[in-house]
XYZ file of N, CA and C in Angstrom:
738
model
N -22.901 165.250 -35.223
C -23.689 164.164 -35.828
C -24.479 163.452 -34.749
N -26.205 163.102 -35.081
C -26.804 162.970 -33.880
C -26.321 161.124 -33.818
N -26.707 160.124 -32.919
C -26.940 159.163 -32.730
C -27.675 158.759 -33.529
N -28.159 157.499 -33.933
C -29.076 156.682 -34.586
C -30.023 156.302 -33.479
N -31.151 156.551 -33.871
C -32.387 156.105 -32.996
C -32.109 154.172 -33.217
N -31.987 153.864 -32.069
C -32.728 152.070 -32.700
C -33.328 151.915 -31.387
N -34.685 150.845 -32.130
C -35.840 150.408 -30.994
C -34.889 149.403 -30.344
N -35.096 148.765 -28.587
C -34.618 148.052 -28.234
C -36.305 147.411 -27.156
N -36.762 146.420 -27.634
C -38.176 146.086 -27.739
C -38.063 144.752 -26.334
N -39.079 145.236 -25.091
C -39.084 144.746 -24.446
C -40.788 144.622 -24.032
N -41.027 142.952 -24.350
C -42.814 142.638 -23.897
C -42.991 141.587 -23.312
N -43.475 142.631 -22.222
C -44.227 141.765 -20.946
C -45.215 141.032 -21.577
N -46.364 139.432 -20.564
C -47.168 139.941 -20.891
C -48.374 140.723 -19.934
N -47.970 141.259 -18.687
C -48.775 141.502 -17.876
C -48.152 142.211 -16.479
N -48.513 143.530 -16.791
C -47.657 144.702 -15.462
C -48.533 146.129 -15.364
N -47.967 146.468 -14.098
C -48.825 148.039 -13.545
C -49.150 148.734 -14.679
N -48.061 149.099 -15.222
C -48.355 150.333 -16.211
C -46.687 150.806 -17.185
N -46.884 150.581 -18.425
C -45.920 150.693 -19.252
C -45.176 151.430 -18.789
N -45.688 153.313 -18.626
C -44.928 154.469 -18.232
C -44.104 153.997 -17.264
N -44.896 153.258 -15.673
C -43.661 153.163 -14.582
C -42.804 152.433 -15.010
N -42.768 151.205 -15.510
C -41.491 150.435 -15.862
C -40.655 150.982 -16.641
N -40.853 152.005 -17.648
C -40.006 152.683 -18.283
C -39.288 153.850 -17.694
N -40.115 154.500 -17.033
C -39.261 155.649 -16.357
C -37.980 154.977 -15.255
N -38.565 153.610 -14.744
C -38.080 152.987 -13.741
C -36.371 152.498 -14.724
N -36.673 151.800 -16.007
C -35.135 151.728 -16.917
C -34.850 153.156 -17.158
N -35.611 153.959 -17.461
C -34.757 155.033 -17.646
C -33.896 155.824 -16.909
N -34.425 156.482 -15.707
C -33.479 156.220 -14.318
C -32.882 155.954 -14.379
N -32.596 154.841 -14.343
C -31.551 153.643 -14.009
C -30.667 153.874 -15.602
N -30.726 154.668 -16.529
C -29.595 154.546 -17.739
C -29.637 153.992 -18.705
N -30.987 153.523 -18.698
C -31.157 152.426 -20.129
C -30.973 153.490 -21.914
N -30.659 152.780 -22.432
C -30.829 153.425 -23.556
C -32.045 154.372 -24.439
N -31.786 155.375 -24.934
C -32.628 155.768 -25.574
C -33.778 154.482 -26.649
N -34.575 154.610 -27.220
C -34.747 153.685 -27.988
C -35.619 152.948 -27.442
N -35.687 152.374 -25.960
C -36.440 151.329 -25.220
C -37.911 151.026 -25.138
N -38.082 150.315 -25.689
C -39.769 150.339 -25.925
C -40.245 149.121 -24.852
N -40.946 149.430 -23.950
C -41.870 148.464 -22.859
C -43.228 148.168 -23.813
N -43.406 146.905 -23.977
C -45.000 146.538 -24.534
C -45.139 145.550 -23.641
N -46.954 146.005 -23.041
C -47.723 145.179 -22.313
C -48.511 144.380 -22.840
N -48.978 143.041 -22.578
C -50.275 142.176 -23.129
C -51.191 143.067 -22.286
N -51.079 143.170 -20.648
C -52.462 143.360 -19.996
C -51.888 144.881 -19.287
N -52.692 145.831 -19.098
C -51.825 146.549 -17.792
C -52.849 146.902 -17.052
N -52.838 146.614 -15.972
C -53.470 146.713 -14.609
C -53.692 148.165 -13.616
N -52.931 148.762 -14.313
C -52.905 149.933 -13.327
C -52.548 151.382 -14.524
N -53.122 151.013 -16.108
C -52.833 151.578 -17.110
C -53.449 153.301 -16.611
N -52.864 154.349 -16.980
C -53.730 155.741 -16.875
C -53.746 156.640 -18.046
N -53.658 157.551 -17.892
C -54.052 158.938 -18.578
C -53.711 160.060 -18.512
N -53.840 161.306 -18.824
C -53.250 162.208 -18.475
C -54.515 162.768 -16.676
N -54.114 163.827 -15.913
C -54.737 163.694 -14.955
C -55.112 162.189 -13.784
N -53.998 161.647 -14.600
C -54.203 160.101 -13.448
C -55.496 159.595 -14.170
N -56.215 159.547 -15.140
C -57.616 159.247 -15.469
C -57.293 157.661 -15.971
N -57.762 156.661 -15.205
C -57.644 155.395 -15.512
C -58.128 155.303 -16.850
N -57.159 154.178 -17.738
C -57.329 154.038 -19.338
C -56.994 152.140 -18.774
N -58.427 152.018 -19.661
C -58.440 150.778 -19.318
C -57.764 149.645 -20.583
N -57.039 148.759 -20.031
C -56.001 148.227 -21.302
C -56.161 146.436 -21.036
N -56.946 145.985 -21.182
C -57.410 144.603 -21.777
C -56.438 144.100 -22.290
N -56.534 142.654 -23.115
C -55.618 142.023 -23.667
C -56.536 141.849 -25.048
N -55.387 142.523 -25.944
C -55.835 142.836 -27.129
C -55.565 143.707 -27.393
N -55.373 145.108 -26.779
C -54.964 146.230 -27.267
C -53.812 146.551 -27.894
N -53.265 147.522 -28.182
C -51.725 147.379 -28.210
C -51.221 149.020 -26.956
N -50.788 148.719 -26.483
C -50.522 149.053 -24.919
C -48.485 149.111 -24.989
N -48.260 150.420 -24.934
C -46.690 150.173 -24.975
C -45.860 152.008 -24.563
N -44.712 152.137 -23.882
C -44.014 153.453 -23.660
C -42.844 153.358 -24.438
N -42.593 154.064 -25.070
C -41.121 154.839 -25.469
C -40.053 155.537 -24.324
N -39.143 155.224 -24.323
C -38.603 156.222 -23.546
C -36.942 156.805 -24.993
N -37.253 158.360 -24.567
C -36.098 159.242 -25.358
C -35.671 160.190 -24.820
N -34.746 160.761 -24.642
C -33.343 161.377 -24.595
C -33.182 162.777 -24.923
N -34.419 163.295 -25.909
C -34.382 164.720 -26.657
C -33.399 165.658 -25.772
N -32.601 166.580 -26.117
C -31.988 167.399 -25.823
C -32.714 169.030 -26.318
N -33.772 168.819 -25.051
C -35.209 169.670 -25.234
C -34.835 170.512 -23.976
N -36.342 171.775 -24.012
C -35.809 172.406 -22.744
C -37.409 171.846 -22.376
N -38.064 171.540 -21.167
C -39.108 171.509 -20.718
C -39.800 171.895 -21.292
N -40.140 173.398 -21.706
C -41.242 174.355 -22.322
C -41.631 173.785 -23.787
N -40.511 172.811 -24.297
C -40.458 172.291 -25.562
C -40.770 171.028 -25.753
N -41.472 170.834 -24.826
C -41.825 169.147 -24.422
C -43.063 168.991 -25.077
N -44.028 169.701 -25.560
C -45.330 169.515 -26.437
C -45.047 169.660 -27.696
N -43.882 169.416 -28.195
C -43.033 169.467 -29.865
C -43.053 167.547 -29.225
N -42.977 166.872 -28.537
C -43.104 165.220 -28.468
C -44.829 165.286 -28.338
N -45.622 165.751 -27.709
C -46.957 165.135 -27.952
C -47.629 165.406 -29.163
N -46.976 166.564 -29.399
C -47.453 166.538 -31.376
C -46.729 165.510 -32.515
N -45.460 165.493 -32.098
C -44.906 164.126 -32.824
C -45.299 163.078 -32.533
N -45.859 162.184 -31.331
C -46.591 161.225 -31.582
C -47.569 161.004 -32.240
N -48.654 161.997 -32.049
C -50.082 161.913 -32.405
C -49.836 162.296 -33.675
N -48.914 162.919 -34.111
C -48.922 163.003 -36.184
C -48.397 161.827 -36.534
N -47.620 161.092 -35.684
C -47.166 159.677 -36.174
C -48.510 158.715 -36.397
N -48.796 158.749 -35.064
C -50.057 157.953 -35.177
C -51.126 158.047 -35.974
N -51.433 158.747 -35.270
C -52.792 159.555 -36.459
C -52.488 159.255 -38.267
N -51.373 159.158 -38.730
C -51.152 159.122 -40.128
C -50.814 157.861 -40.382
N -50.229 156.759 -39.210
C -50.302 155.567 -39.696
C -51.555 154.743 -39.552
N -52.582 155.071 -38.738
C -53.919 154.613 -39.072
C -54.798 155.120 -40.467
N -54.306 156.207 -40.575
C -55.321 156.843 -41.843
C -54.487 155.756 -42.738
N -53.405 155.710 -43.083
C -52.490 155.347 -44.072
C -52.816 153.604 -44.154
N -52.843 153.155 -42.789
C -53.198 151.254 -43.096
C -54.584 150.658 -42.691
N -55.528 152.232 -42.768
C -56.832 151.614 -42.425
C -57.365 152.234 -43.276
N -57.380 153.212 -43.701
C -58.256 154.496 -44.349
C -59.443 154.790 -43.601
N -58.974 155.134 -41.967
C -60.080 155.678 -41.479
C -59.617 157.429 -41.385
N -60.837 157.944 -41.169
C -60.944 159.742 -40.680
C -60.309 159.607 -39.392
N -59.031 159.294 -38.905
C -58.292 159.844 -37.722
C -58.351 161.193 -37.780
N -58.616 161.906 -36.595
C -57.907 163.478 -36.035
C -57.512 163.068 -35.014
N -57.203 164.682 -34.135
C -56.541 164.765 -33.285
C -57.228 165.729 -32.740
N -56.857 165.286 -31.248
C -57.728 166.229 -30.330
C -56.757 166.685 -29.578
N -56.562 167.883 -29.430
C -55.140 168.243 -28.615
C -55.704 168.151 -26.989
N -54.665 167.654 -26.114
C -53.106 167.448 -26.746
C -52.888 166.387 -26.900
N -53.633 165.033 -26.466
C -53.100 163.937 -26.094
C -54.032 162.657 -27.119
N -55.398 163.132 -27.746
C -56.178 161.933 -28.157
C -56.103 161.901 -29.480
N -56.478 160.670 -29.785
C -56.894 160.319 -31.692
C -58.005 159.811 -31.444
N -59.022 160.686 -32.382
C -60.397 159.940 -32.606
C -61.264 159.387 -33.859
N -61.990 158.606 -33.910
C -62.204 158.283 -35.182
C -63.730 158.690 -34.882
N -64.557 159.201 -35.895
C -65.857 160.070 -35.723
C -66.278 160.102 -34.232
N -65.264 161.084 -33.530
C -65.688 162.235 -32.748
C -65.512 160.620 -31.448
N -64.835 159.289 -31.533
C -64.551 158.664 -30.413
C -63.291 158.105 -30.177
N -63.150 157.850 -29.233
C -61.298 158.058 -28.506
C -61.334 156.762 -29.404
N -59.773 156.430 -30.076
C -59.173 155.250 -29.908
C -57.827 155.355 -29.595
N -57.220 156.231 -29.092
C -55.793 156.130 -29.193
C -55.889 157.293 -27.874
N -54.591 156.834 -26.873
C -54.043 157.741 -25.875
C -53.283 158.005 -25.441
N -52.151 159.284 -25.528
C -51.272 159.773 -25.355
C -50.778 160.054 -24.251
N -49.776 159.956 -23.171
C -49.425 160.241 -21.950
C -47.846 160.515 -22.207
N -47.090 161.867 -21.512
C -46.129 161.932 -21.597
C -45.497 162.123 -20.371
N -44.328 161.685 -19.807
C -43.781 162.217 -18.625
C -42.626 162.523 -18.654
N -41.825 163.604 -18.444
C -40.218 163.971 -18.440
C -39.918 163.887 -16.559
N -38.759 164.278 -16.984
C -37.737 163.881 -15.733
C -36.979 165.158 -16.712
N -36.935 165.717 -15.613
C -36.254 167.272 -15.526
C -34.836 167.303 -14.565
N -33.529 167.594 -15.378
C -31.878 167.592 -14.675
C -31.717 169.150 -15.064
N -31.758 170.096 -13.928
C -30.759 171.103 -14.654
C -31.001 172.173 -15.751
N -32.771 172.358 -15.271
C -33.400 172.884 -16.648
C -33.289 172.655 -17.842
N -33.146 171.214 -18.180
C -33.151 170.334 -19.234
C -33.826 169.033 -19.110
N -34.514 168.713 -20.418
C -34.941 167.137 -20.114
C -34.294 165.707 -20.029
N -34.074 165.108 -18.594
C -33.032 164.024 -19.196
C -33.692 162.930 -19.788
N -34.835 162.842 -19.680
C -35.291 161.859 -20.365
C -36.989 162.232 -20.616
N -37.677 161.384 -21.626
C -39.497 161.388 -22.048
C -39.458 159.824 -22.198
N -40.890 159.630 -21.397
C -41.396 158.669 -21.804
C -43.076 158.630 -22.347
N -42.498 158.002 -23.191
C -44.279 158.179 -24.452
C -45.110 157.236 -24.340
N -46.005 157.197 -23.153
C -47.039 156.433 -23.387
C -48.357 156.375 -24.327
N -48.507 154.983 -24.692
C -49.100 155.166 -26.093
C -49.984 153.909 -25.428
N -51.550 154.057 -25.352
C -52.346 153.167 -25.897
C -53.715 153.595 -26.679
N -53.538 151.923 -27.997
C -54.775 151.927 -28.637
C -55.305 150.785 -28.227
N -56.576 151.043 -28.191
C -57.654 150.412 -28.766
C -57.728 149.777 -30.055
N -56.853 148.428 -29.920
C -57.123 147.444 -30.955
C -57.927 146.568 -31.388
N -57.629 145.423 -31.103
C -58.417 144.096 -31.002
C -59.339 144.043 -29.665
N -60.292 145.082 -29.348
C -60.867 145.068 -28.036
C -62.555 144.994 -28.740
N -63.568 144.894 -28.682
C -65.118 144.927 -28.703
C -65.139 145.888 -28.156
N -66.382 147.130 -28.965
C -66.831 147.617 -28.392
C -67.709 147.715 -27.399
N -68.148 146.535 -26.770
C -69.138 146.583 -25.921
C -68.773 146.644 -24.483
N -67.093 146.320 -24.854
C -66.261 146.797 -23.347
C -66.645 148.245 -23.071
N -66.410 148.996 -23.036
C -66.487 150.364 -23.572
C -67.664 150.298 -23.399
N -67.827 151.341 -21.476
C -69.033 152.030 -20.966
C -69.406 153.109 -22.066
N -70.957 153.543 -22.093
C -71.154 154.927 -22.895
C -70.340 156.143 -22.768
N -69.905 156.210 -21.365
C -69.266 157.577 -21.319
C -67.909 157.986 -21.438
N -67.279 156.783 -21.883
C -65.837 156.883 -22.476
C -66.079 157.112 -23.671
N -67.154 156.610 -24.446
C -67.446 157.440 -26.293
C -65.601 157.032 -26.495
N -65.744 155.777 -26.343
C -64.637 154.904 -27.227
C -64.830 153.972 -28.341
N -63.667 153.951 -29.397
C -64.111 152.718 -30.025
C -62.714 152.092 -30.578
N -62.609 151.138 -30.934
C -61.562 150.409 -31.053
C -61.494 149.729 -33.037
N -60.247 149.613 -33.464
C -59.643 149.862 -34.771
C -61.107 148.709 -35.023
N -60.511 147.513 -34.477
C -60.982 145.794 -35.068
C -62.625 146.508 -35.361
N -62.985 147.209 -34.650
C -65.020 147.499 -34.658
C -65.012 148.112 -35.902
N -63.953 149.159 -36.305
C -64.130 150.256 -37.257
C -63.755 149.428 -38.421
N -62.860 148.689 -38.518
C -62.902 147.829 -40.192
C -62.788 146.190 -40.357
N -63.512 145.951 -39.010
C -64.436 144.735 -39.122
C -63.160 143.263 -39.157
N -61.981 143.328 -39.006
C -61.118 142.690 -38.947
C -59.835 142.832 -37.905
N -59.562 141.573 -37.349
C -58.639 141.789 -36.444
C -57.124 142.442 -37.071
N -56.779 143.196 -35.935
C -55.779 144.130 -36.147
C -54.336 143.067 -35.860
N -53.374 143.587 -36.697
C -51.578 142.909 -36.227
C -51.277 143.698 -35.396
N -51.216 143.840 -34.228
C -50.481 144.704 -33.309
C -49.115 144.563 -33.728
N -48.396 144.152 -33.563
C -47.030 143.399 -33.802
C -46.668 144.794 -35.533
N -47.320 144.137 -36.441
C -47.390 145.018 -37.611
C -47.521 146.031 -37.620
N -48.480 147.085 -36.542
C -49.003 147.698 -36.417
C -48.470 149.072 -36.058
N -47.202 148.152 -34.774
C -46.454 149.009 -33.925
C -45.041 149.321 -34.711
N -44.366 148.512 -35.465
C -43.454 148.700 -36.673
C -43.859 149.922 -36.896
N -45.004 149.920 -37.607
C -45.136 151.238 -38.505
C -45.052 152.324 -37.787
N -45.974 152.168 -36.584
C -45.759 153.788 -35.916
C -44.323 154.065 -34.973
N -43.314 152.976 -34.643
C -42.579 153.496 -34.057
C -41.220 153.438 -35.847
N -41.828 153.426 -36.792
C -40.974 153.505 -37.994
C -41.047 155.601 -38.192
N -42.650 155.966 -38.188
C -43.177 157.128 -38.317
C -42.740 157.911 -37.167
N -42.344 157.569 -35.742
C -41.889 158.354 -34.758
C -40.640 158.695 -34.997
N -39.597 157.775 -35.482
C -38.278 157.532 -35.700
C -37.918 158.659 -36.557
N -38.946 158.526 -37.615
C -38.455 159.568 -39.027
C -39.150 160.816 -38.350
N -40.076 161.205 -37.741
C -39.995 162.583 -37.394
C -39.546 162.923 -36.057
N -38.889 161.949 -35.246
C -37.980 162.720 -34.474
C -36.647 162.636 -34.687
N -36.095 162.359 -35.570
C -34.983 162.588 -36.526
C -35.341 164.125 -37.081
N -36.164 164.340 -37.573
C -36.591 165.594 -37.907
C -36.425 166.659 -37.073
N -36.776 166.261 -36.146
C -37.147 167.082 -34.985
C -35.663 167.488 -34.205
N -34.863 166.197 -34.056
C -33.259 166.749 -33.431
C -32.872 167.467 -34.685
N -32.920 167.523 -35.960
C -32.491 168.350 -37.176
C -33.035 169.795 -37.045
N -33.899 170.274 -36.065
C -34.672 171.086 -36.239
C -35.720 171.315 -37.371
N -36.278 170.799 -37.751
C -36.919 170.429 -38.804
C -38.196 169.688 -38.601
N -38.887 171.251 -38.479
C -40.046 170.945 -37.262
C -41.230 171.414 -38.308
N -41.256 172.604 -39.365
C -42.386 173.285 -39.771
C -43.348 171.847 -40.528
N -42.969 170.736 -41.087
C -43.431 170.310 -42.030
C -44.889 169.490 -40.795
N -44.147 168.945 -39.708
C -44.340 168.084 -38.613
C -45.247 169.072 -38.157
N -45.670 170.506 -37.525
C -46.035 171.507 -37.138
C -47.516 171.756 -38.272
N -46.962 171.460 -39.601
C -48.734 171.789 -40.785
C -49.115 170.693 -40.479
N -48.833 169.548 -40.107
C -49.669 168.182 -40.536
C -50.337 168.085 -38.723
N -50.431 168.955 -37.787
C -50.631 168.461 -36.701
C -51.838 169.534 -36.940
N -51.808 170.294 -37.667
C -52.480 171.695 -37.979
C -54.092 171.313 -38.713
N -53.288 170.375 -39.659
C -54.240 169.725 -40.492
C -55.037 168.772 -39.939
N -54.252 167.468 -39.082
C -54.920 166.585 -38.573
C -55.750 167.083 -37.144
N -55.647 168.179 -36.787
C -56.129 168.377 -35.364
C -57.935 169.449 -35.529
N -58.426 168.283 -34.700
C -59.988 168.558 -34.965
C -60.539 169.983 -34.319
N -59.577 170.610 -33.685
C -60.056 171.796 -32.883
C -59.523 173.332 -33.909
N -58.506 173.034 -34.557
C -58.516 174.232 -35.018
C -59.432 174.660 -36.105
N -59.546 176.290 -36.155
C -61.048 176.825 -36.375
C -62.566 176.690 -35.789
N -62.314 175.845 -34.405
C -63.323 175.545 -33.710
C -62.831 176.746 -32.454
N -64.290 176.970 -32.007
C -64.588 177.791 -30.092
C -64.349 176.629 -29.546
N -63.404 177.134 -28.516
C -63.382 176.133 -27.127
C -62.811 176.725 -26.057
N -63.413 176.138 -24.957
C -63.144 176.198 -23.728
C -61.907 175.147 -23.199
N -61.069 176.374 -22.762
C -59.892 175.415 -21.992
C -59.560 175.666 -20.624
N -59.773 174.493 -19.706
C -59.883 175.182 -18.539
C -57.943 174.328 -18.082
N -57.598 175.791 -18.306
C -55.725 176.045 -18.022
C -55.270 176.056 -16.905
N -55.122 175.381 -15.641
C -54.448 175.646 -14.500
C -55.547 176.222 -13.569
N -55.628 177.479 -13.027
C -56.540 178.249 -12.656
C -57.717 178.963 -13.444
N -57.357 179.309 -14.662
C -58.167 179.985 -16.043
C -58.611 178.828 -16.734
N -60.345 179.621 -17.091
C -61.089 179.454 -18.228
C -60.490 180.525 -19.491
N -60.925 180.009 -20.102
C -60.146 180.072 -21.670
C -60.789 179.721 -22.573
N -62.004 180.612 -23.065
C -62.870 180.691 -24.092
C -62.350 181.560 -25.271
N -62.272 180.767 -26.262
C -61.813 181.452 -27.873
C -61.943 180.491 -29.267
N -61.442 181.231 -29.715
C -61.377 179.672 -31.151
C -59.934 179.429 -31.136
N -59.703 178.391 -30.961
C -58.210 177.800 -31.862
C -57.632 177.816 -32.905
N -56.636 178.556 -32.743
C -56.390 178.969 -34.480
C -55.140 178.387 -34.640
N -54.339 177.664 -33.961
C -52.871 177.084 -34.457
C -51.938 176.590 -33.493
N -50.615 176.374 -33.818
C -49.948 176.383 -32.838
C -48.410 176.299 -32.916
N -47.902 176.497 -31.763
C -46.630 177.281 -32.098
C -45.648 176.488 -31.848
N -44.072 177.126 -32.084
C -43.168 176.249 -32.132
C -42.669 175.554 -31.606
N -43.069 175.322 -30.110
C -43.019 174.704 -28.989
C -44.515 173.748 -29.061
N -44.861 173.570 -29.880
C -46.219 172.878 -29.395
C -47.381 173.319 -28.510
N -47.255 174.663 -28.559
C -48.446 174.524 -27.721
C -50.047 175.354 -28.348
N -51.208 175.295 -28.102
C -52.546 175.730 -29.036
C -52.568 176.730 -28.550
N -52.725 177.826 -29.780
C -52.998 179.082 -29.637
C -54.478 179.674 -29.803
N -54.914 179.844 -28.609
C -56.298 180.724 -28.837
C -56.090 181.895 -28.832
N -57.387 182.268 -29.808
C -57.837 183.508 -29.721
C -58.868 183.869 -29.370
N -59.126 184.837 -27.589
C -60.085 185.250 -27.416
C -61.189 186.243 -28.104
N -62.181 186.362 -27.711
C -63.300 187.113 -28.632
C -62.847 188.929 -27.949
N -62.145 189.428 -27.509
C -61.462 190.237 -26.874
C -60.301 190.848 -27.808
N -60.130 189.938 -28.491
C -58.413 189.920 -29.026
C -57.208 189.417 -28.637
N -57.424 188.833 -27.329
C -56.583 188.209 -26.112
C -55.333 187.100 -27.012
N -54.413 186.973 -27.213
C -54.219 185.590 -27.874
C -53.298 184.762 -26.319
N -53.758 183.419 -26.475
C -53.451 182.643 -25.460
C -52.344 181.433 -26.068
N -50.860 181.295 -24.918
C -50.357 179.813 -25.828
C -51.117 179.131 -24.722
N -51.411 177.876 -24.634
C -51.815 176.502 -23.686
C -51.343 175.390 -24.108
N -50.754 175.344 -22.941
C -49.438 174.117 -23.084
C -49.885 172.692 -22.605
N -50.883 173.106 -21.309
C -51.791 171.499 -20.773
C -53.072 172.206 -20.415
N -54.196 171.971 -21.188
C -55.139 171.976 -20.621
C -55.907 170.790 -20.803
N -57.352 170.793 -20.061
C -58.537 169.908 -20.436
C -59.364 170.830 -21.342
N -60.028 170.453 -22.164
C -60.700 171.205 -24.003
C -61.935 170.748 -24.290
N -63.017 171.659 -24.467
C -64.155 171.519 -24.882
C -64.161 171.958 -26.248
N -64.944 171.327 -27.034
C -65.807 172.174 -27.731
C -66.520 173.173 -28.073
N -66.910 174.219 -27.962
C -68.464 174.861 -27.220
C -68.877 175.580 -28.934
């Protein structure tokens, strides 16, 4: 019989970066469950270290969990966030959220939401994930240089957002599908990432480690990771890349 997930909710209002303080309790033994929320973060990032800039207003916050995962199975958590997310904005905004694998939510084709994950590896097992999560809430778009092609909830339906309300719901939606997920009870979680994700049936370029990786995206597998198919016949899994369009 697994444990009961419960949030144990800790907010700053102003530090480096959600992820370090969390990995920093986790280390150290803190409970599964632990949620760090920032007002401001100063030293907020991205995947590739890519500074994500986090104002006051956003909602800015890490998870840290416990999964009894093997490494290779660690993109079964960046698809469970982003189906969490992604479905509690469609669901309390009625906007067109997708998903851009592996890590973004966009609303017509611009970032508002960003995914960062980091494990800590014991023993060819994960001892711990921490889920960094920021949106773009209560921010103006006019923060937001052209070439981030960002936009934030409050711009898209013209009213300030409850962060507070906001974050209930999606760490309510993480809860119930990673309950799922220690059940093994992954296929349902696996169509809806299928559905919500803007690349499959699209050509793209993924540039993988050392390899380019031109094909269309056609799915993805039980580990989380996007399966292309080259124009060759090649089929590719990709577990982290950076993703074009083309």
């Amino acid at each position: 019989m697994m444990d009961e997930l419960i949030w144990k909710i800790s907010h700053l209002d102003e530090l480096s970066s959600t992820n370090d303080i969390a990995k920093e309790l986790a280390s150290d033994g803190c409970d599964e469950g632990t949620v760090v929320i920032a007002g401001i973060q100063t030293s907020g990032r991205g995947r590739l270290s890519r500074r994500w800039i986090s104002p006051k207003g956003g909602l800015w916050f890490s998870i840290i969990l416990r999964p009894q995962m093997l490494p290779e199975e660690s993109n079964l958590l960046n698809v469970l966030a982003s189906v969490s997310i992604c479905k509690v904005i469609r669901n309390k905004f009625n906007l067109n959220t997708v998903i851009k694998w592996p890590n973004d939510i966009l609303i017509e084709e611009k970032k508002v939401c960003g995914i960062l994950i980091e494990n800590s590896v014991t023993s060819g097992q994960i001892e711990y994930s921490v889920i960094g999560i920021g949106i773009n809430t209560n921010i103006d778009n006019s923060y937001f240089s052209e070439e981030l092609n960002a936009t934030s909830l409050n711009s898209e339906v013209n009213r300030e957002i409850n962060n507070e309300n906001l974050l209930k719901h999606i760490l309510s939606e993480i809860k119930l599908s990673y309950d799922n997920l220690r059940r093994g009870e992954i296929t349902s979680l696996l169509n809806e990432w299928v559905e919500m994700n803007c690349l499959i049936g699209k050509m793209v370029k993924a540039y993988d480690e050392s390899r380019v990786i031109v094909g269309k995206a056609i799915d993805v597998d039980d580990s989380g990771n996007l399966i292309v198919n080259t124009k060759n016949g090649d089929i590719h899994k990709i577990s982290s890349a950076s993703i074009k369009i083309v």
